[in-house]
Coordinates of C-alpha atoms and ligand atoms in Angstrom, one line a residue:
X23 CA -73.2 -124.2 -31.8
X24 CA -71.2 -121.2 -32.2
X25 CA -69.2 -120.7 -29.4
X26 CA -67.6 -117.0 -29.7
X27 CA -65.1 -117.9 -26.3
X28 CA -63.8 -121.1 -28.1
X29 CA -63.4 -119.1 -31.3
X30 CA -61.5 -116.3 -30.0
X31 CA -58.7 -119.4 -28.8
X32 CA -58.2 -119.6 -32.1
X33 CA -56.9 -115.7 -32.3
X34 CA -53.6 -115.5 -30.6
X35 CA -53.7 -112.2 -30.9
X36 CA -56.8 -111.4 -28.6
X37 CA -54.8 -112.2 -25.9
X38 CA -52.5 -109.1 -26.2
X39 CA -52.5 -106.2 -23.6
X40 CA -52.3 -102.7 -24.1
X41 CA -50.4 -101.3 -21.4
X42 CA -51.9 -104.1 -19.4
X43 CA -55.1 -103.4 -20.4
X44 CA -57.0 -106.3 -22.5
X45 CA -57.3 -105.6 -25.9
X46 CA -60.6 -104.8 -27.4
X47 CA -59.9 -104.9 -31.4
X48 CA -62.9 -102.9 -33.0
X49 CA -61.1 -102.0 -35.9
X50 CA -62.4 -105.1 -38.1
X51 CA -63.3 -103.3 -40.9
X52 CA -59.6 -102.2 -41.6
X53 CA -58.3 -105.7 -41.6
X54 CA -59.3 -108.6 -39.3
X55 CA -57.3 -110.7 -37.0
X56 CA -55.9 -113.8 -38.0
X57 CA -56.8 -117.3 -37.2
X58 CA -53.9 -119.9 -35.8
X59 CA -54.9 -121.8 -38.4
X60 CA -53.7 -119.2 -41.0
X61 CA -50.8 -118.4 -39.5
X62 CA -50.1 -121.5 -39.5
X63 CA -50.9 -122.3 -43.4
X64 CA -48.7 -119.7 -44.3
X65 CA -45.7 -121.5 -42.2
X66 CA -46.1 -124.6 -43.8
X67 CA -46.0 -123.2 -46.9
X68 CA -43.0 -121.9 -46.4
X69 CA -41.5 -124.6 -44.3
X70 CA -42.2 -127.3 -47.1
X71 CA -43.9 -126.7 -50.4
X72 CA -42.3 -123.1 -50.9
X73 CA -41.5 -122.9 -55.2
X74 CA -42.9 -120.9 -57.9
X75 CA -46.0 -121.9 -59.6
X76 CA -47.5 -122.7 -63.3
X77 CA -43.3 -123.2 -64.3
X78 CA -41.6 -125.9 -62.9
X79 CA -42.5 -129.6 -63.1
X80 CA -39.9 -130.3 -59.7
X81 CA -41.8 -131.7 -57.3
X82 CA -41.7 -128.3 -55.0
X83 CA -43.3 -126.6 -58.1
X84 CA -45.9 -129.0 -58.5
X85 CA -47.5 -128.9 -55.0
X86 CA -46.8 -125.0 -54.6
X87 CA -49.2 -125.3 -57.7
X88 CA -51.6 -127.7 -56.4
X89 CA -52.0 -125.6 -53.4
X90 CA -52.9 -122.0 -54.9
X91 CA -54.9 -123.6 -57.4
X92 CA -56.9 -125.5 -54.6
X93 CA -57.2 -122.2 -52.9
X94 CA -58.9 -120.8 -56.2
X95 CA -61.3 -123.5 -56.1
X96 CA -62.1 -122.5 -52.2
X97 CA -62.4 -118.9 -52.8
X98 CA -65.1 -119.8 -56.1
X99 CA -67.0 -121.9 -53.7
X100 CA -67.1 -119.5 -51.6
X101 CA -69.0 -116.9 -53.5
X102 CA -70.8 -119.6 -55.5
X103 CA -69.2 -118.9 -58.1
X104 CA -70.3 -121.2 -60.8
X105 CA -66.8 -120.8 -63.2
X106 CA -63.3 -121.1 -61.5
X107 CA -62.3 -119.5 -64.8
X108 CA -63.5 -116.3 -63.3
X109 CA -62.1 -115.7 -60.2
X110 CA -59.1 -113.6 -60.8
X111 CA -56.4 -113.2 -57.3
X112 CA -55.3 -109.4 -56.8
X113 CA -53.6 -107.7 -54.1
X114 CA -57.1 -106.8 -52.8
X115 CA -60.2 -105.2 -53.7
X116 CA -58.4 -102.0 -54.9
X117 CA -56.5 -103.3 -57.4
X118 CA -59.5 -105.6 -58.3
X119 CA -61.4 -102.3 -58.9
X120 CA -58.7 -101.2 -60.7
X121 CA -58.0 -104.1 -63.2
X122 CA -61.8 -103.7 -64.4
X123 CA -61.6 -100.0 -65.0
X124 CA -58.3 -100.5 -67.2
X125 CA -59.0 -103.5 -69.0
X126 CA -62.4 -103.2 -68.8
X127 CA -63.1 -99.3 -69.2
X128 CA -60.2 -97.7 -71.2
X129 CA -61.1 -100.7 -73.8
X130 CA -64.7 -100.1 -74.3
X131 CA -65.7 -96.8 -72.8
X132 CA -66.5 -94.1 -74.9
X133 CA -67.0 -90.2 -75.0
X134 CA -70.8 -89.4 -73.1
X135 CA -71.0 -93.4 -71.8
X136 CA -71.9 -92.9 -68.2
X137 CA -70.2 -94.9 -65.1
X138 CA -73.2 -94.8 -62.2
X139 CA -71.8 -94.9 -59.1
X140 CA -73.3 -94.1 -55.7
X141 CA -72.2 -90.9 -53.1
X142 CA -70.9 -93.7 -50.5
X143 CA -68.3 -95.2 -52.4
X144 CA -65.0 -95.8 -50.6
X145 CA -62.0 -94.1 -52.9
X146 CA -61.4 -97.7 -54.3
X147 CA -64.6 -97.6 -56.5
X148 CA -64.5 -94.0 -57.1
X149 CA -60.9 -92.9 -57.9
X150 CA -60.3 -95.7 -60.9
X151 CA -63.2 -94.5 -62.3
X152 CA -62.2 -91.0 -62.1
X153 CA -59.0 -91.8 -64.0
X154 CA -60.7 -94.1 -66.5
X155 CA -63.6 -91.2 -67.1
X156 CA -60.7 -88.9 -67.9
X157 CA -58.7 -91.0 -70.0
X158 CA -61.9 -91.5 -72.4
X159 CA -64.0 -88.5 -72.1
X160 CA -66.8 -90.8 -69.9
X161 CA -68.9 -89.0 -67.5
X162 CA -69.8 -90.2 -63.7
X163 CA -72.7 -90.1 -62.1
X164 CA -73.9 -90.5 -58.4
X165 CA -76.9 -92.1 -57.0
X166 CA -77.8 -89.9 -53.7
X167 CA -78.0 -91.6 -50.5
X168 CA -81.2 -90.9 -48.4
X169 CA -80.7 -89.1 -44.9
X170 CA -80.9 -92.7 -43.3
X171 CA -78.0 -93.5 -45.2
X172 CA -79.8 -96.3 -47.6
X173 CA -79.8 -95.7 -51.4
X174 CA -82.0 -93.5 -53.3
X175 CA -83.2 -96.2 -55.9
X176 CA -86.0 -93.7 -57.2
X177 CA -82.8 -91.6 -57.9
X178 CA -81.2 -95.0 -58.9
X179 CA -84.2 -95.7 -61.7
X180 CA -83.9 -92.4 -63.3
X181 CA -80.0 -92.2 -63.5
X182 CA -79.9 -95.7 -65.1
X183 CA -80.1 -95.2 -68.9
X184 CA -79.3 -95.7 -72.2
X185 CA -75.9 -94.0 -71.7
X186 CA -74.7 -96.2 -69.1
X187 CA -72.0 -98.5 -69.4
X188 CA -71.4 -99.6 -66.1
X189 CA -73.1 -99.6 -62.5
X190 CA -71.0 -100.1 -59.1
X191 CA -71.3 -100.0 -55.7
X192 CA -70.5 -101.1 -52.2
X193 CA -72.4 -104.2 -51.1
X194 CA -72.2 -102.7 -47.8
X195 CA -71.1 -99.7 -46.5
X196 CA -67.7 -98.9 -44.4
X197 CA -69.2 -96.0 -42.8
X198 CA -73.0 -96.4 -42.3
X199 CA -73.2 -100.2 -42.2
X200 CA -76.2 -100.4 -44.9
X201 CA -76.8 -103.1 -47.2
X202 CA -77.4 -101.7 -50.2
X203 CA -79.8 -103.6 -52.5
X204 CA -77.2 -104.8 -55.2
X205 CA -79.3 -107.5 -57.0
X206 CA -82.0 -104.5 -58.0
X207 CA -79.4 -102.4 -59.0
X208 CA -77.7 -105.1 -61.3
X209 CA -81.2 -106.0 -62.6
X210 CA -81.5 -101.8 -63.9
X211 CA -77.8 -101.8 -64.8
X212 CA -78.9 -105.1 -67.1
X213 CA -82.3 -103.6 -68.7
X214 CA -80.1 -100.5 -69.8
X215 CA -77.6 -102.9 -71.4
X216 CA -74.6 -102.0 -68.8
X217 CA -72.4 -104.6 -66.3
X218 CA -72.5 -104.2 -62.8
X219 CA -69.7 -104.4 -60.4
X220 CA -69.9 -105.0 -56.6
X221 CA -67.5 -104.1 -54.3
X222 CA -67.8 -107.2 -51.8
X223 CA -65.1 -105.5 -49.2
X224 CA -67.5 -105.3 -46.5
X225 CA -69.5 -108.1 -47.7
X226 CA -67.3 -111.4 -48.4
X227 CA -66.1 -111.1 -44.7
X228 CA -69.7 -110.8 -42.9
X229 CA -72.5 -112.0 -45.0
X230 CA -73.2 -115.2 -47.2
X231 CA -72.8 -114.2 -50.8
X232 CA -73.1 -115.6 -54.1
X233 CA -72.3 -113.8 -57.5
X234 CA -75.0 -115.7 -59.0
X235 CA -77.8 -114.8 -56.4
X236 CA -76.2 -110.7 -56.8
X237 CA -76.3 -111.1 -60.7
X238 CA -73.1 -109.2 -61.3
X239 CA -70.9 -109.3 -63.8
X240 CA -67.9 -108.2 -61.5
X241 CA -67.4 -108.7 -57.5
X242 CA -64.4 -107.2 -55.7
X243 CA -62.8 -108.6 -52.3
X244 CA -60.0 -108.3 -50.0
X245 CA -58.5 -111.5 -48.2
X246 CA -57.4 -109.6 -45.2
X247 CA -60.7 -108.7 -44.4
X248 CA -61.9 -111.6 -44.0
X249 CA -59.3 -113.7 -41.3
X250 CA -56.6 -113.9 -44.8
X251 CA -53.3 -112.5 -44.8
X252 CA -52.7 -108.9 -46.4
X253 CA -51.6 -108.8 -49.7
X254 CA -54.4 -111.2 -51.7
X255 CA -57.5 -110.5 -52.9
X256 CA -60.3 -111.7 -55.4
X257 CA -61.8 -110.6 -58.7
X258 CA -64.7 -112.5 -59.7
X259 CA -65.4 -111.7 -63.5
X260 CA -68.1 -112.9 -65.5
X261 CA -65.9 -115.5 -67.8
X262 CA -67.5 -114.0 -71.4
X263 CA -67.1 -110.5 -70.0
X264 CA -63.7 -111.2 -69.2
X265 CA -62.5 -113.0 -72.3
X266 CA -63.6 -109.7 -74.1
X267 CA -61.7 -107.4 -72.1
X268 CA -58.0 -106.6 -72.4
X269 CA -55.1 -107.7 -70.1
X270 CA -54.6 -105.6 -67.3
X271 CA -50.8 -105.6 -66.8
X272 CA -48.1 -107.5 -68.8
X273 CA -45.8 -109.8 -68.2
X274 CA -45.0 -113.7 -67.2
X275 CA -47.4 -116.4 -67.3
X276 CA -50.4 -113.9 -68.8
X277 CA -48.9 -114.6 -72.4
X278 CA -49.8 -117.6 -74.8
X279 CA -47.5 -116.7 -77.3
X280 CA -44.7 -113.7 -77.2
X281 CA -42.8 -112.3 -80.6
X282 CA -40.7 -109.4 -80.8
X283 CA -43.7 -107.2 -82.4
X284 CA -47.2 -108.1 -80.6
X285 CA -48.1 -110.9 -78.0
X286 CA -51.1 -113.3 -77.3
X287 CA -53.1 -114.0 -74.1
X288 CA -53.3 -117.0 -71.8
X289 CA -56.6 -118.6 -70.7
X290 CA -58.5 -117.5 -68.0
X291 CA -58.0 -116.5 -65.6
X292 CA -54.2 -116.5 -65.9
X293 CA -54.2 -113.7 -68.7
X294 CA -55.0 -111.3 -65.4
X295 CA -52.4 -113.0 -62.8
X296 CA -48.8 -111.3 -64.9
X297 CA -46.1 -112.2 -62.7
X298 CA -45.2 -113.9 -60.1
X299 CA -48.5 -113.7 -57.7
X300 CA -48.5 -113.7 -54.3
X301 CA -48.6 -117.5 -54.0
X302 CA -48.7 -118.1 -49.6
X303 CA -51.2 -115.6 -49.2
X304 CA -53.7 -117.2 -51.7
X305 CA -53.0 -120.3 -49.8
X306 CA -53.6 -118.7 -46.3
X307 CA -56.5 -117.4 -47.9
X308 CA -57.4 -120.3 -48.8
X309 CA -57.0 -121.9 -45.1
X310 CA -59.5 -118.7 -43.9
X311 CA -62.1 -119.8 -46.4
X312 CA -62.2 -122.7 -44.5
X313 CA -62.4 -121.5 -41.2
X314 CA -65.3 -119.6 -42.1
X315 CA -66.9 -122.3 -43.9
X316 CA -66.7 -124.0 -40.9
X317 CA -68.2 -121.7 -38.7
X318 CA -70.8 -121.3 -41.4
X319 CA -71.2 -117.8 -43.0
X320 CA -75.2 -118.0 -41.7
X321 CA -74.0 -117.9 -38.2
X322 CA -71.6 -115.6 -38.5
X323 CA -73.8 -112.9 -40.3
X324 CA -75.9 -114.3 -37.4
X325 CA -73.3 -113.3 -34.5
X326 CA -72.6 -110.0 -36.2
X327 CA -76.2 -108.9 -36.7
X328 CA -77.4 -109.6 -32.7
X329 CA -73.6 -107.8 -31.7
X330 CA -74.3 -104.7 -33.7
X331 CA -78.0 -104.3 -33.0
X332 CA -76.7 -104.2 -29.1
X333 CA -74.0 -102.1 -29.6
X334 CA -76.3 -99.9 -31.9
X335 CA -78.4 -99.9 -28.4
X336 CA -76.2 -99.4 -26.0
X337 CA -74.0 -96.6 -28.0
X338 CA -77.5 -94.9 -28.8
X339 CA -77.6 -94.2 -24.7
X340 CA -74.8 -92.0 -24.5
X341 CA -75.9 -88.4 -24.1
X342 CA -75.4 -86.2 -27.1
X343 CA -74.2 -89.1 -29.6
X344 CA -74.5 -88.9 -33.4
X345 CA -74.8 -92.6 -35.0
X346 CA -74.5 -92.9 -38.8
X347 CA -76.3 -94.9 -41.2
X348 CA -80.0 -96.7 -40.9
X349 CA -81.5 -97.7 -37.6
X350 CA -82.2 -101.6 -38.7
X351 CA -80.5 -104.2 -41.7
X352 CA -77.2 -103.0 -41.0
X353 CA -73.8 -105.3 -41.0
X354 CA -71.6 -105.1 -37.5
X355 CA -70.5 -101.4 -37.5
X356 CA -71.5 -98.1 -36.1
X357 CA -69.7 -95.1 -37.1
X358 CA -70.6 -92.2 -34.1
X359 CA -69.7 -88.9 -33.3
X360 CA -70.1 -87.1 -29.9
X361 CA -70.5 -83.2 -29.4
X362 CA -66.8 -81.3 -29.4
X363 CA -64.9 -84.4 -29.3
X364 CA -62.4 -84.8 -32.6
X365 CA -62.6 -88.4 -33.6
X366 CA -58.7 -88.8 -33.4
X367 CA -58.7 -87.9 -30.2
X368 CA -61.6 -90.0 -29.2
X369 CA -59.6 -93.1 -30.5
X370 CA -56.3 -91.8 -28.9
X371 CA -58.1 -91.7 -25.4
X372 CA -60.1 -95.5 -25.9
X373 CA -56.3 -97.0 -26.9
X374 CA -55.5 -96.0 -23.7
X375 CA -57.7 -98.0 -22.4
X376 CA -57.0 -101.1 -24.7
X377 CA -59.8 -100.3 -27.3
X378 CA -58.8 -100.0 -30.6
X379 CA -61.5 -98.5 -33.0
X380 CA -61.4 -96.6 -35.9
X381 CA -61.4 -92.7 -36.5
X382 CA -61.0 -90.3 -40.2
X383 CA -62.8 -90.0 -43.4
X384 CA -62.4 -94.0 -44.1
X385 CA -61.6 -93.2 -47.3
X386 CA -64.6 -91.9 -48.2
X387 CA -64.7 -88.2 -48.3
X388 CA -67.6 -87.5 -50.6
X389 CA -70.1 -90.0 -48.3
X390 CA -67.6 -86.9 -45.0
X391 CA -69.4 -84.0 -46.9
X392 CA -72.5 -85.6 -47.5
X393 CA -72.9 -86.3 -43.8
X394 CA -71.6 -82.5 -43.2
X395 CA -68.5 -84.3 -41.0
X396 CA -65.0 -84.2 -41.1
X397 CA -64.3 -87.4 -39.7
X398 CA -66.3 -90.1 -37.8
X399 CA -65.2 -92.7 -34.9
X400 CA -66.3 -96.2 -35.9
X401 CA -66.4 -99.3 -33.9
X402 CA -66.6 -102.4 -36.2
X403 CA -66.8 -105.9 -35.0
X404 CA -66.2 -109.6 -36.2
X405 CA -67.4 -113.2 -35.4
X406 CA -64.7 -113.1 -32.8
X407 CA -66.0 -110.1 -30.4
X408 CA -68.4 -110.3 -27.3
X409 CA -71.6 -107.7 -25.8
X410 CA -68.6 -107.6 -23.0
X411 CA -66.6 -105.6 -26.0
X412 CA -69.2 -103.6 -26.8
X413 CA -69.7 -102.9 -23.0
X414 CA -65.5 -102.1 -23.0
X415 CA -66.6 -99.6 -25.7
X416 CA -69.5 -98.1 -24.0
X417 CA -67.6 -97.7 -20.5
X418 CA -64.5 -95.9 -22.4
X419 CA -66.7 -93.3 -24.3
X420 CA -68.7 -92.5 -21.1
X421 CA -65.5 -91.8 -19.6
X422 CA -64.0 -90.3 -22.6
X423 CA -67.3 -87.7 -22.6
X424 CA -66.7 -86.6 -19.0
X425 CA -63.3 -86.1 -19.5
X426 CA -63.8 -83.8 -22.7
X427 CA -67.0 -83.0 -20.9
X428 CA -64.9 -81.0 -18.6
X429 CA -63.1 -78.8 -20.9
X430 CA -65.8 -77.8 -23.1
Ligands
PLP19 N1 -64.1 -101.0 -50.4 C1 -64.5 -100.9 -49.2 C2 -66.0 -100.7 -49.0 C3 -63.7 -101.0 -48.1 O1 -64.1 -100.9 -46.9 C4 -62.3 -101.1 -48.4 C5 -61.3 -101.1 -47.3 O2 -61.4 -100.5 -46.3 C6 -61.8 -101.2 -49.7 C7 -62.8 -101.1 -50.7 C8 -60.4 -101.3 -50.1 O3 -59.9 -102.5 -49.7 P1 -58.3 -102.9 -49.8 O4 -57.6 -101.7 -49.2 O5 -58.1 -104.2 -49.2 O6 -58.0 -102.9 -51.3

């Protein structure tokens, strides 16, 4: 049975005021709240096993060890990944995104390969290909997005060719909550002989997924997004494509052998992890995993889907609204506008009454121009908000609208 008001006792957090107002936290798509339970993983960590890992044999070493390695294991599962070997911990999805365009694109892109990516991209999956197209003469290309906000996959069939190397693209969208149809595109990316990589921000946190179901060769997430601490990530790599690809940065732990002159790489998937990694967060990452395999990622996608159809519903009713993105198979997030109103200060006025949503370009500026915007408000929700919320969220605008309503 899933029982949103028992899960939100597990959120300390939801029980701040804002100006003694109660908090409504809309702003999931930015980070998500934390779970006691990984709050408390983090603690524990610290308070008993704290060492650094893959180098000692002490005793503090060994189970600081154990413990991210475990938390490897729970993140593969989690995707279905079938080979621990290829899940890769970052700082997040960014520098996921990043690692694959370095070791992956300045090693075996070439001048006229084509990188296909879509107009929705966040910056994440847009500006490290920028800087890998100019570092080896690579073009990009952009599959449109229809005026409903889903993919243009006729578009899609005719840009995927011969000269492409690479396909990637948002699982789901930050800004117009679609789902785009990854597994197709990874099955064109495949027949013209290129890799595709999936960036699984908006995905890992709010939909069941498995790499193997997708067929990527790459998927992209960030921990924090999905009840983990900040500061951990994932990069799930085919193990054969990564074996193939150079090391992303150097340093400790990534090496087999070091001389003076030249160097040889560790195993997977340490030759990606140089340095000392970011050992409690992996762990507390670890902890979420289980939390929301608990909860059961069906039921979640479940609780999210009815939550942002009604708020899809209720939002629709306010006079002179704009909602982005496709009218049905969206994820739990509606980006809006309303007539005259900036965005900032739309969010400025809902903080003051204890509702914190989301307003800007969401780092996405090319999907801003596309949609003829500046900016957009966005309300984005998690297993852990209520139709009360979304009624919180309704009230303030309506109130908002009058009292902009007045000066316009
Ligand atoms: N991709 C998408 C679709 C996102 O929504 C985000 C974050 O908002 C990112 C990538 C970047 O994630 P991070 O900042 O955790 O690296």
């Amino acid at each position: 049975m899933y029982d949103v008001e028992e899960i939100r006792r597990d959120f300390p957090i939801l029980d701040r005021r804002i100006d003694g107002k109660k908090l409504v936290y809309l702003d999931n798509a930015a980070t998500s709240q934390k779970p006691r339970r990984v709050i408390q993983a983090l603690t524990e960590y610290y308070e008993e096993h704290n060492a650094n890992i893959h180098r000692g044999v002490h005793r503090l070493a060994e189970e600081a060890t154990a413990a991210y390695e475990e938390a490897r294991r729970k993140m593969a599962r989690f995707l279905s990944a079938p080979d621990v070997r290829g899940l890769i911990f970052t700082r997040g999805t960014t520098e996921a995104i990043n690692l694959v365009a370095h070791a992956w694109g300045r090693k075996f892109l070439r001048e006229g390969d084509e990188i296909v990516l879509t107009e929705a991209e966040h910056h994440s999956n847009l500006v490290p290909w920028q800087l890998a197209a100019r570092a080896t003469g690579a073009k990009l290309r952009f599959i449109p997005i229809l005026d409903d906000g889903t993919l243009d996959m006729e578009a899609a069939e005719r840009l995927i060719g011969p000269r492409t190397r690479l396909v990637g693209c948002i699982h789901a969208s930050n800004v117009l909550a679609t789902i785009n149809p990854v597994e197709r595109l990874a099955e064109l990316a495949h027949e013209a002989g290129a890799l595709m990589l999936v960036d699984g921000a908006q995905s890992a946190p709010h939909l069941p997924v498995s790499v193997e179901a997708l067929g990527c060769d790459f998927y992209a997430c960030s921990g924090h997004k999905m009840l983990g601490p900040t500061g951990v990530g994932v990069l799930w790599g085919k193990p054969e494509v990564l074996e193939d690809m150079d090391p992303f940065l150097g340093g400790g732990e990534m090496i087999r052998e070091v001389h003076l002159d030249h160097s040889t790489w560790n195993d997977l998937p340490y030759k990606f992890e140089a340095g000392t990694m970011n050992v409690a967060q992996a762990v507390g990452l670890g902890a979420a995993v289980d939390y929301l395999d608990e909860l059961g990622m069906e039921n979640v996608r479940e609780h999210e889907r009815r939550l942002g159809e009604y708020a899809y519903r209720r939002l629709s009713e306010i006079e002179g609204i704009t909602l982005y993105g496709p009218s049905s198979d969206r994820t739990g997030l509606v980006s809006f506008s309303l007539p005259d109103v900036h965005p900032h200060d739309l969010s400025q006025l809902l903080d003051e009454e204890g509702v914190a949503i989301r307003s800007g370009h969401h780092c996405a500026q090319p999907l801003m121009r596309r949609l003829g915007v500046a900016a957009t408000a966005r309300a984005s929700f998690y297993l852990y908000n209520t139709e009360e919320e979304v009624d919180a969220l309704v009230g303030a605008l309506q109130r908002a609208r009058e009292f902009f309503g007045a000066f316009a």
